[in-house]
């Protein structure tokens, strides 16, 4: 649970770390499958929570969440349906 929180709390200005965090999550999820599932669930909840408000104040946070979901989809941790739901929500 603590590892998932650490992977979830990427600084919003450090978008370059998302690919590395996703790759590390992909590697770790082969051993602990609940890491990938819980990280995807938390990111999806955060995305839908951010989509409720149509303000441009949190654009960096929204961009971080969307790119993180995209990276996790690329490494096949998140099913493609999660990314499609997020696109439809925008």
PDB file of C-alpha atoms in Angstrom:
ATOM      1  CA  UNK A   1       0.000   0.000   0.000  1.00  0.00           C
ATOM      2  CA  UNK A   2       2.827   2.374   0.788  1.00  0.00           C
ATOM      3  CA  UNK A   3       4.605   1.547  -2.467  1.00  0.00           C
ATOM      4  CA  UNK A   4       1.435   2.240  -4.430  1.00  0.00           C
ATOM      5  CA  UNK A   5       1.076   5.621  -2.719  1.00  0.00           C
ATOM      6  CA  UNK A   6       4.681   6.460  -3.577  1.00  0.00           C
ATOM      7  CA  UNK A   7       4.120   5.518  -7.224  1.00  0.00           C
ATOM      8  CA  UNK A   8       0.851   7.462  -7.248  1.00  0.00           C
ATOM      9  CA  UNK A   9       2.269  10.692  -5.829  1.00  0.00           C
ATOM     10  CA  UNK A  10       4.477  11.754  -8.714  1.00  0.00           C
ATOM     11  CA  UNK A  11       5.155  15.516  -8.615  1.00  0.00           C
ATOM     12  CA  UNK A  12       2.941  17.197 -11.183  1.00  0.00           C
ATOM     13  CA  UNK A  13       5.843  19.088 -12.747  1.00  0.00           C
ATOM     14  CA  UNK A  14       7.962  15.967 -13.303  1.00  0.00           C
ATOM     15  CA  UNK A  15       6.272  14.431 -16.318  1.00  0.00           C
ATOM     16  CA  UNK A  16       9.559  12.876 -17.400  1.00  0.00           C
ATOM     17  CA  UNK A  17       9.341  10.410 -14.488  1.00  0.00           C
ATOM     18  CA  UNK A  18       6.045   8.892 -15.606  1.00  0.00           C
ATOM     19  CA  UNK A  19       7.609   6.516 -18.123  1.00  0.00           C
ATOM     20  CA  UNK A  20      10.114   5.263 -15.559  1.00  0.00           C
ATOM     21  CA  UNK A  21       7.466   4.837 -12.857  1.00  0.00           C
ATOM     22  CA  UNK A  22       5.261   2.940 -15.308  1.00  0.00           C
ATOM     23  CA  UNK A  23       8.086   0.672 -16.333  1.00  0.00           C
ATOM     24  CA  UNK A  24       8.962  -0.018 -12.701  1.00  0.00           C
ATOM     25  CA  UNK A  25       5.299  -0.713 -11.914  1.00  0.00           C
ATOM     26  CA  UNK A  26       5.149  -3.112 -14.847  1.00  0.00           C
ATOM     27  CA  UNK A  27       8.180  -4.978 -13.571  1.00  0.00           C
ATOM     28  CA  UNK A  28       6.897  -5.109  -9.996  1.00  0.00           C
ATOM     29  CA  UNK A  29       3.396  -6.164 -10.999  1.00  0.00           C
ATOM     30  CA  UNK A  30       4.761  -9.444 -12.313  1.00  0.00           C
ATOM     31  CA  UNK A  31       5.578 -10.320  -8.718  1.00  0.00           C
ATOM     32  CA  UNK A  32       2.817  -8.394  -6.885  1.00  0.00           C
ATOM     33  CA  UNK A  33      -0.197  -8.147  -9.151  1.00  0.00           C
ATOM     34  CA  UNK A  34      -2.162  -5.919  -6.768  1.00  0.00           C
ATOM     35  CA  UNK A  35       0.287  -3.038  -7.304  1.00  0.00           C
ATOM     36  CA  UNK A  36      -0.758  -2.429 -10.892  1.00  0.00           C
ATOM     37  CA  UNK A  37      -4.467  -2.890 -10.242  1.00  0.00           C
ATOM     38  CA  UNK A  38      -4.614  -0.543  -7.278  1.00  0.00           C
ATOM     39  CA  UNK A  39      -2.501   2.103  -9.024  1.00  0.00           C
ATOM     40  CA  UNK A  40      -4.791   2.056 -12.066  1.00  0.00           C
ATOM     41  CA  UNK A  41      -7.868   2.282  -9.837  1.00  0.00           C
ATOM     42  CA  UNK A  42      -6.486   5.271  -7.943  1.00  0.00           C
ATOM     43  CA  UNK A  43      -5.478   7.064 -11.142  1.00  0.00           C
ATOM     44  CA  UNK A  44      -8.873   6.444 -12.698  1.00  0.00           C
ATOM     45  CA  UNK A  45     -10.640   7.800  -9.614  1.00  0.00           C
ATOM     46  CA  UNK A  46      -8.386  10.846  -9.635  1.00  0.00           C
ATOM     47  CA  UNK A  47      -9.064  11.458 -13.322  1.00  0.00           C
ATOM     48  CA  UNK A  48     -12.826  11.284 -12.910  1.00  0.00           C
ATOM     49  CA  UNK A  49     -12.599  13.526  -9.855  1.00  0.00           C
ATOM     50  CA  UNK A  50     -10.652  16.088 -11.849  1.00  0.00           C
ATOM     51  CA  UNK A  51     -13.069  15.828 -14.780  1.00  0.00           C
ATOM     52  CA  UNK A  52     -15.943  17.031 -12.605  1.00  0.00           C
ATOM     53  CA  UNK A  53     -14.464  20.513 -12.543  1.00  0.00           C
ATOM     54  CA  UNK A  54     -13.941  22.230 -15.894  1.00  0.00           C
ATOM     55  CA  UNK A  55     -11.395  24.749 -14.636  1.00  0.00           C
ATOM     56  CA  UNK A  56      -8.017  25.302 -16.226  1.00  0.00           C
ATOM     57  CA  UNK A  57      -6.313  25.784 -12.863  1.00  0.00           C
ATOM     58  CA  UNK A  58      -5.287  22.160 -12.460  1.00  0.00           C
ATOM     59  CA  UNK A  59      -4.126  21.619 -16.028  1.00  0.00           C
ATOM     60  CA  UNK A  60      -0.754  20.203 -14.925  1.00  0.00           C
ATOM     61  CA  UNK A  61      -2.420  17.698 -12.614  1.00  0.00           C
ATOM     62  CA  UNK A  62      -4.856  16.629 -15.321  1.00  0.00           C
ATOM     63  CA  UNK A  63      -2.067  16.275 -17.843  1.00  0.00           C
ATOM     64  CA  UNK A  64      -0.031  14.184 -15.404  1.00  0.00           C
ATOM     65  CA  UNK A  65      -2.949  11.867 -14.693  1.00  0.00           C
ATOM     66  CA  UNK A  66      -3.804  11.414 -18.377  1.00  0.00           C
ATOM     67  CA  UNK A  67      -0.201  10.726 -19.372  1.00  0.00           C
ATOM     68  CA  UNK A  68       0.253   8.295 -16.478  1.00  0.00           C
ATOM     69  CA  UNK A  69      -2.829   6.330 -17.558  1.00  0.00           C
ATOM     70  CA  UNK A  70      -1.477   6.340 -21.116  1.00  0.00           C
ATOM     71  CA  UNK A  71       1.895   5.018 -19.995  1.00  0.00           C
ATOM     72  CA  UNK A  72       0.267   2.279 -17.923  1.00  0.00           C
ATOM     73  CA  UNK A  73      -1.837   1.325 -20.936  1.00  0.00           C
ATOM     74  CA  UNK A  74       1.293   1.170 -23.066  1.00  0.00           C
ATOM     75  CA  UNK A  75       2.862  -1.298 -20.624  1.00  0.00           C
ATOM     76  CA  UNK A  76      -0.428  -3.269 -20.526  1.00  0.00           C
ATOM     77  CA  UNK A  77      -1.103  -2.634 -16.862  1.00  0.00           C
ATOM     78  CA  UNK A  78      -4.272  -0.691 -17.547  1.00  0.00           C
ATOM     79  CA  UNK A  79      -6.795  -2.193 -19.928  1.00  0.00           C
ATOM     80  CA  UNK A  80      -7.411  -0.056 -23.028  1.00  0.00           C
ATOM     81  CA  UNK A  81     -11.003   0.433 -21.907  1.00  0.00           C
ATOM     82  CA  UNK A  82      -9.779   2.605 -19.016  1.00  0.00           C
ATOM     83  CA  UNK A  83      -8.061   4.974 -21.430  1.00  0.00           C
ATOM     84  CA  UNK A  84     -11.130   5.059 -23.681  1.00  0.00           C
ATOM     85  CA  UNK A  85     -13.375   5.874 -20.720  1.00  0.00           C
ATOM     86  CA  UNK A  86     -11.085   8.731 -19.783  1.00  0.00           C
ATOM     87  CA  UNK A  87     -11.099  10.075 -23.336  1.00  0.00           C
ATOM     88  CA  UNK A  88     -14.872   9.892 -23.445  1.00  0.00           C
ATOM     89  CA  UNK A  89     -15.097  11.733 -20.126  1.00  0.00           C
ATOM     90  CA  UNK A  90     -13.148  14.760 -21.386  1.00  0.00           C
TER      91      UNK A  90
END
